[in-house]
Coordinates of C-alpha atoms in Angstrom, one line a residue:
M10 CA -2.8 27.3 15.1
I11 CA -0.5 26.4 12.1
I12 CA 2.2 24.0 13.0
K13 CA 5.3 22.9 11.0
I14 CA 5.3 19.1 11.8
G15 CA 8.3 16.8 11.2
I16 CA 7.4 13.1 10.9
V17 CA 10.1 10.5 11.1
S18 CA 8.9 7.2 9.9
P19 CA 8.8 4.7 7.1
I20 CA 6.2 5.7 4.5
D21 CA 4.7 4.8 1.1
I22 CA 6.2 7.6 -0.9
M23 CA 4.4 6.5 -4.1
A24 CA 0.9 6.6 -2.1
V25 CA 1.7 10.0 -1.0
N26 CA 2.6 11.2 -4.5
K27 CA -0.8 10.1 -5.8
I28 CA -2.7 12.5 -3.6
R29 CA 0.0 15.1 -3.0
P30 CA 2.0 15.5 -6.3
L31 CA 5.7 15.6 -5.4
K32 CA 8.5 17.2 -7.6
L33 CA 12.0 15.7 -7.5
I34 CA 14.3 18.5 -6.5
K35 CA 17.3 16.5 -5.4
G36 CA 18.2 13.0 -6.5
K37 CA 17.7 10.7 -9.5
V38 CA 14.4 8.9 -8.9
V39 CA 11.1 9.0 -6.9
P40 CA 11.5 6.2 -4.5
Q41 CA 8.8 3.6 -3.4
G42 CA 9.5 4.1 0.5
L43 CA 9.1 1.4 3.2
G44 CA 5.5 1.2 3.5
A45 CA 3.2 2.2 6.3
T46 CA 0.7 3.2 3.8
F47 CA -1.9 3.9 6.6
L48 CA 0.1 7.1 7.4
T49 CA -0.7 8.7 4.0
C50 CA -4.4 9.7 4.9
V51 CA -3.0 11.2 8.2
I52 CA -0.5 13.2 6.3
D53 CA -2.9 14.4 3.7
E54 CA -5.5 15.3 6.5
L55 CA -2.8 17.4 8.4
I56 CA -2.0 19.3 5.2
L57 CA -5.7 19.8 4.6
R58 CA -6.0 21.3 8.0
G59 CA -3.3 24.0 7.0
H60 CA -0.2 22.6 8.7
Q61 CA 3.1 22.0 6.9
V62 CA 4.5 18.4 7.0
I63 CA 8.2 17.6 6.7
I64 CA 8.9 13.9 6.3
F65 CA 12.3 12.2 7.2
T66 CA 12.4 8.7 5.9
L67 CA 14.5 5.8 4.2
D68 CA 14.3 3.8 1.2
K69 CA 16.3 0.6 -0.1
E70 CA 16.7 1.8 -3.7
V71 CA 17.9 5.2 -3.2
K72 CA 21.9 5.4 -2.7
E73 CA 22.0 9.3 -2.0
E74 CA 20.1 11.8 -0.3
T75 CA 16.8 12.5 -2.2
V76 CA 14.4 15.5 -1.6
L77 CA 10.8 15.7 -3.0
L78 CA 8.7 18.9 -2.7
G79 CA 5.0 19.2 -3.0
E80 CA 2.2 21.7 -1.6
N81 CA 3.0 22.1 2.1
I82 CA 4.9 18.7 2.2
K83 CA 8.5 18.1 1.8
I84 CA 10.2 14.5 1.9
Y85 CA 13.7 13.7 2.7
V86 CA 14.9 10.3 1.9
N87 CA 18.1 8.4 2.2
H88 CA 19.4 4.8 1.9
Y89 CA 18.3 1.8 4.0
R90 CA 20.6 -1.0 3.6
E91 CA 19.3 -4.5 2.3
R92 CA 21.5 -6.4 4.9
K93 CA 23.7 -6.1 8.0
R94 CA 21.6 -3.3 9.6
A95 CA 21.7 -4.9 13.1
L96 CA 25.4 -5.5 13.1
N97 CA 25.9 -1.8 14.1
F98 CA 22.4 -1.5 15.6
F99 CA 21.3 0.6 12.7
K100 CA 23.9 3.3 13.4
T101 CA 24.2 4.0 9.7
E102 CA 20.4 4.6 9.2
I103 CA 20.1 6.6 12.4
N104 CA 23.0 8.9 11.4
L105 CA 21.4 9.5 7.9
L106 CA 18.2 10.4 9.5
K107 CA 19.7 12.7 12.1
K108 CA 21.6 14.3 9.3
M109 CA 18.3 15.1 7.4
I110 CA 16.3 16.1 10.5
R111 CA 18.8 18.7 11.3
K112 CA 18.4 20.4 8.0
E113 CA 14.9 21.7 9.0
K114 CA 13.6 23.7 11.8
V115 CA 10.2 22.0 12.8
D116 CA 7.8 23.0 15.5
V117 CA 6.9 19.4 16.7
L118 CA 8.9 16.3 15.8
H119 CA 6.8 12.8 15.6
A120 CA 8.5 9.4 15.1
H121 CA 6.6 6.2 14.3
W122 CA 7.9 2.9 15.7
T123 CA 10.4 2.7 18.5
Y124 CA 13.6 1.7 16.6
E125 CA 15.9 3.5 14.3
F126 CA 13.4 6.3 13.4
S127 CA 12.8 7.1 17.1
I128 CA 16.3 7.0 18.1
A129 CA 17.2 9.3 15.3
A130 CA 14.4 11.8 16.3
L131 CA 15.1 11.6 19.9
S132 CA 18.7 12.3 19.2
A133 CA 17.7 15.5 17.4
D134 CA 15.1 16.4 19.9
R135 CA 14.3 14.8 23.2
R136 CA 10.8 16.3 23.1
T137 CA 9.8 14.1 20.1
L138 CA 6.4 12.5 20.2
V139 CA 6.9 8.7 19.7
T140 CA 4.2 6.3 18.6
A141 CA 4.7 2.6 19.4
H142 CA 3.1 0.3 16.7
D143 CA 4.2 -3.1 18.2
S144 CA 5.2 -5.0 21.4
P145 CA 8.8 -5.9 21.1
F146 CA 8.9 -9.1 23.3
K147 CA 5.9 -10.5 21.5
V148 CA 7.7 -9.9 18.2
L149 CA 10.7 -11.6 19.5
K150 CA 8.8 -14.5 20.8
Y151 CA 7.0 -15.3 17.5
M152 CA 10.0 -14.4 15.2
P153 CA 13.0 -15.3 17.5
S154 CA 16.4 -14.1 15.8
T155 CA 19.4 -12.1 16.7
Y156 CA 17.9 -9.4 14.5
R157 CA 14.8 -9.2 16.6
F158 CA 16.9 -9.2 19.8
V159 CA 18.7 -6.2 18.6
R160 CA 15.3 -4.6 17.8
L161 CA 14.2 -5.2 21.4
L162 CA 17.2 -3.5 22.8
M163 CA 16.8 -0.6 20.4
A164 CA 13.2 -0.2 21.6
Y165 CA 14.4 -0.3 25.3
Y166 CA 16.9 2.5 24.6
A167 CA 14.4 4.6 22.7
L168 CA 11.4 4.3 25.0
H169 CA 13.7 5.3 28.1
K170 CA 14.5 8.5 26.3
T171 CA 11.0 9.3 25.4
Q172 CA 9.0 11.9 27.2
R173 CA 5.7 11.6 25.3
L174 CA 4.3 8.4 24.0
T175 CA 1.3 7.2 22.1
V176 CA 0.4 3.6 21.3
V177 CA -2.0 2.0 18.8
S178 CA -3.9 -0.1 21.5
N179 CA -4.4 -0.7 25.0
D180 CA -2.4 -4.1 24.6
T181 CA 0.5 -2.4 23.4
A182 CA 0.5 0.1 26.4
N183 CA 0.1 -2.8 28.8
H184 CA 2.9 -4.7 27.3
L185 CA 5.4 -1.7 27.4
Q186 CA 4.6 -1.0 31.0
K187 CA 4.7 -4.6 32.1
F188 CA 8.3 -5.1 30.8
K189 CA 9.5 -1.7 31.9
F190 CA 10.0 -0.4 28.6
Y191 CA 8.3 2.8 29.6
N192 CA 7.9 3.9 33.2
D193 CA 5.6 7.0 32.8
K194 CA 2.0 5.9 33.6
K195 CA 0.7 8.5 31.0
I196 CA 0.4 6.8 27.6
E197 CA -2.3 7.8 25.3
V198 CA -3.8 5.4 23.0
I199 CA -4.6 6.5 19.5
P200 CA -5.5 3.7 17.1
N201 CA -4.4 3.7 13.4
P202 CA -6.9 5.4 11.2
I203 CA -9.0 4.0 8.5
L204 CA -10.9 5.8 5.7
I205 CA -14.7 5.4 6.3
R206 CA -16.2 5.5 2.9
P207 CA -19.6 7.0 3.0
E208 CA -20.4 5.6 -0.5
L209 CA -20.0 2.1 0.8
L210 CA -23.0 0.5 2.5
P211 CA -22.2 -2.2 5.1
A212 CA -21.4 -5.3 3.4
T213 CA -23.7 -7.5 5.4
Q214 CA -26.7 -6.1 3.8
K215 CA -26.5 -8.9 1.3
D216 CA -28.0 -12.3 2.2
G217 CA -26.1 -15.3 1.0
G218 CA -27.9 -17.9 3.2
E219 CA -25.6 -20.9 3.3
N220 CA -23.6 -19.7 0.4
V221 CA -21.5 -17.6 2.7
I222 CA -18.0 -16.6 1.7
F223 CA -15.4 -16.4 4.2
A224 CA -12.2 -14.7 3.7
S225 CA -8.8 -14.2 5.4
V226 CA -6.3 -11.3 4.8
M227 CA -2.7 -11.9 5.8
N228 CA 0.9 -11.3 4.7
G229 CA 3.0 -14.4 5.7
T230 CA 2.3 -18.0 6.3
G231 CA 4.1 -18.8 9.6
K232 CA 3.1 -19.9 13.0
L233 CA 2.3 -16.4 14.0
K234 CA -0.3 -16.0 11.2
N235 CA -1.8 -19.4 12.0
P236 CA -3.3 -20.3 8.5
V237 CA -3.2 -24.0 9.1
V238 CA -5.8 -24.1 11.9
L239 CA -8.1 -21.9 9.8
L240 CA -8.0 -24.1 6.8
K241 CA -8.6 -27.2 8.9
A242 CA -11.5 -25.5 10.6
F243 CA -13.0 -24.6 7.3
Q244 CA -12.8 -28.1 6.1
K245 CA -14.7 -29.3 9.1
L246 CA -17.3 -26.8 8.4
R247 CA -17.7 -27.9 4.8
L248 CA -18.5 -31.4 6.0
K249 CA -21.9 -30.0 7.1
F250 CA -22.2 -27.1 4.6
K251 CA -21.1 -27.6 1.1
N252 CA -21.8 -24.3 -0.5
V253 CA -19.4 -22.3 1.8
K254 CA -16.3 -20.8 0.3
L255 CA -13.0 -19.4 1.8
I256 CA -10.9 -17.0 0.0
M257 CA -7.2 -16.7 1.1
I258 CA -5.8 -13.2 0.4
G259 CA -2.3 -11.9 1.0
E260 CA 1.3 -12.7 0.5
G261 CA 2.1 -16.5 0.5
Y262 CA -1.6 -17.3 -0.4
E263 CA -1.2 -17.0 -4.3
N264 CA -2.6 -19.6 -6.7
L265 CA -0.1 -22.4 -6.7
G266 CA 1.9 -20.7 -3.9
I267 CA 3.2 -22.1 -0.7
M268 CA -0.1 -22.3 1.2
H269 CA -2.1 -23.6 -1.9
K270 CA 0.4 -26.5 -2.2
W271 CA 0.3 -27.2 1.5
S272 CA -3.5 -27.3 1.4
K273 CA -3.5 -29.6 -1.7
E274 CA -1.1 -32.0 0.0
N275 CA -3.1 -32.1 3.2
N276 CA -6.6 -32.2 1.6
C277 CA -7.5 -28.7 2.9
D278 CA -8.1 -27.1 -0.5
I279 CA -11.8 -27.9 -1.1
G280 CA -13.8 -24.8 -1.4
V281 CA -10.7 -22.6 -0.8
Q282 CA -9.7 -20.1 -3.4
F283 CA -6.0 -18.8 -3.2
K284 CA -6.2 -15.1 -4.3
G285 CA -2.8 -13.7 -3.3
Q286 CA -1.9 -10.1 -2.8
L287 CA -4.3 -7.1 -3.8
I288 CA -3.6 -3.6 -3.7
Q289 CA -5.4 -1.6 -1.2
E290 CA -8.1 -0.1 -3.5
E291 CA -8.7 -3.6 -5.1
L292 CA -8.8 -5.3 -1.6
I293 CA -11.4 -2.9 -0.2
Q294 CA -13.7 -3.3 -3.3
Y295 CA -13.1 -7.0 -3.2
L296 CA -14.2 -7.3 0.4
Q297 CA -17.2 -5.0 -0.2
E298 CA -18.6 -7.0 -3.1
R299 CA -17.7 -10.6 -2.3
V300 CA -17.0 -11.2 1.4
D301 CA -19.5 -12.0 4.2
V302 CA -17.2 -12.9 7.1
L303 CA -13.5 -12.1 7.9
V304 CA -11.7 -14.8 9.8
H305 CA -8.5 -13.5 11.3
P306 CA -6.5 -16.4 12.7
S307 CA -3.4 -14.4 13.8
K308 CA -1.9 -15.2 17.2
E309 CA -0.8 -11.7 17.9
E310 CA -1.7 -8.1 16.7
S311 CA -0.7 -4.8 18.2
F312 CA -3.5 -3.4 16.0
S313 CA -5.0 -5.0 13.0
L314 CA -6.0 -2.6 10.1
I315 CA -7.6 -5.3 8.1
I316 CA -9.9 -5.9 11.0
A317 CA -10.7 -2.2 11.4
E318 CA -11.1 -1.9 7.7
A319 CA -13.5 -4.9 7.5
M320 CA -15.7 -3.5 10.3
S321 CA -15.9 -0.2 8.5
L322 CA -17.5 -2.2 5.6
G323 CA -20.0 -3.7 8.0
I324 CA -18.2 -7.3 7.7
P325 CA -18.5 -9.3 11.0
I326 CA -15.1 -10.7 12.2
I327 CA -13.8 -14.1 14.0
G328 CA -10.7 -13.2 15.8
G329 CA -8.6 -14.5 18.6
K330 CA -9.6 -13.7 22.2
N331 CA -5.9 -14.0 23.2
S332 CA -4.3 -12.5 20.1
G333 CA -3.1 -9.3 21.6
A334 CA -5.0 -6.1 20.5
V335 CA -7.6 -8.2 18.4
P336 CA -10.2 -8.0 21.2
Y337 CA -9.5 -4.3 21.7
T338 CA -9.8 -3.8 17.8
M339 CA -13.1 -5.6 17.8
G340 CA -14.7 -3.5 20.5
D341 CA -14.4 -6.5 22.9
G342 CA -16.6 -8.7 20.7
V343 CA -19.0 -6.0 19.3
A344 CA -17.8 -6.5 15.8
G345 CA -17.7 -10.2 15.7
I346 CA -16.9 -13.6 17.6
L347 CA -13.9 -14.0 19.8
V348 CA -12.5 -17.4 20.1
D349 CA -9.4 -19.6 21.0
I350 CA -7.6 -19.1 17.5
K351 CA -5.6 -22.1 18.2
S352 CA -8.8 -24.5 18.2
V353 CA -10.2 -25.9 15.1
N354 CA -13.4 -26.6 16.8
E355 CA -14.0 -23.0 18.0
I356 CA -13.2 -21.4 14.7
S357 CA -15.4 -23.9 12.9
E358 CA -18.3 -23.3 15.4
A359 CA -17.9 -19.5 15.1
M360 CA -18.1 -19.8 11.3
E361 CA -21.3 -21.9 11.6
K362 CA -22.8 -19.3 13.7
L363 CA -22.3 -16.5 11.2
L364 CA -24.1 -18.6 8.5
N365 CA -27.1 -16.9 10.1
S366 CA -27.7 -13.9 8.0
S367 CA -29.6 -11.9 10.6
L368 CA -26.8 -12.3 13.1
R369 CA -24.2 -11.2 10.4
I370 CA -26.2 -8.1 9.6
K371 CA -26.7 -7.4 13.4
I372 CA -23.0 -7.7 14.1
G373 CA -21.9 -6.0 10.9
I374 CA -24.1 -2.8 11.6
E375 CA -22.5 -2.8 15.2
G376 CA -18.9 -3.1 14.0
H377 CA -19.5 -0.4 11.3
K378 CA -20.7 1.9 14.1
F379 CA -17.8 1.2 16.4
A380 CA -15.2 1.7 13.6
R381 CA -16.8 5.0 12.6
Q382 CA -16.8 6.3 16.1
N383 CA -13.2 5.0 17.0
Y384 CA -11.1 4.6 13.9
S385 CA -12.0 7.4 11.4
L386 CA -9.4 9.5 10.0
E387 CA -11.0 12.6 11.5
T388 CA -10.9 11.0 15.0
V389 CA -7.3 9.9 14.7
A390 CA -6.2 13.2 13.2
N391 CA -8.0 15.3 15.8
S392 CA -6.1 13.4 18.5
Y393 CA -2.7 13.9 16.9
E394 CA -3.5 17.4 16.2
Q395 CA -4.2 18.1 19.8
L396 CA -1.0 16.4 21.0
Y397 CA 0.9 18.6 18.4
K398 CA -0.7 21.7 19.8
E399 CA 0.1 20.9 23.5
I400 CA 3.7 20.0 22.7
Y401 CA 4.3 23.1 20.5
S402 CA 2.9 25.4 23.2
V403 CA 5.2 23.8 25.8
N404 CA 8.2 23.9 23.4
R405 CA 7.5 27.6 23.0
G406 CA 7.2 28.3 26.7

């Protein structure tokens, strides 16, 4: 069954363009898009299976409707305001999305995130499949602002209109039901996909002894990401094991950046390399070649792609036992050690345990197996494709 699928979501247009060359048929430039790079492989897989994909998205750089066309793919793009979006509850963005959606007749409409993209899609078609990627009250808790409160209200509005919902983790499902965002008991969990690269052997096959390299990959340096506790835990570990190293990767962790300066001022920089941001391809290669253990100190995750990616590489994880969907993503500890992520002692003790190469290899192999079974692109695409077929059949009936 071949289906014409409409996807309403932020996307990484440049990433799509790399694997599905796009021709600009309306507008002046090919925009970057708003991210959500992980959707690129899903879009490509759906096209490989013979489906046609129409994408409706937004971008901060474009000022007018822009249309791109490729083989079995078409992308509509319009303007996403830099500021003051929340003042009118994203009404401007919602109206632009609705206008684009109504230009195409699709068999199934699928909106990602429970905010402006879902509201626009549901306004065009109440039968829209919605995927929730976060827990709105938790987002507001860790990033309190009027903007986040507006987003919370938008999520309530969107989800009360939603007839068919998927979420990226059990934790997200529980949150949405607990706070009455979504009253239907039927919520399907479909995690975000990762590419399982057959050419990459599990990383933990290398034996570093006590010369173990730990790494953390995060964007942002606030209390939610919790880097200070990790840096203190690592310094405690180094008091006993002088050869261990910690690499900090991501936005805010550049050489001489904000966290590097903090670390120097607080004597937490010994043995620590501040690497900064890496593009996806570089990041995967770097993790595979250099890193023995991933430490993820974040206090909250709806689904952590970096944890899933590290698992696919056979890298054991240290994550928070109370950090939202982190235990779910790690297979309830199959892929590593779950700790109180607020505790310097517990993080340090877990790092010390994983100096044991036999334990690292054992956990890494189990994590790799779990990721292959649960997070592979084929598994995720199969789940979405089955839902699309069900919705299409109901819509036709």
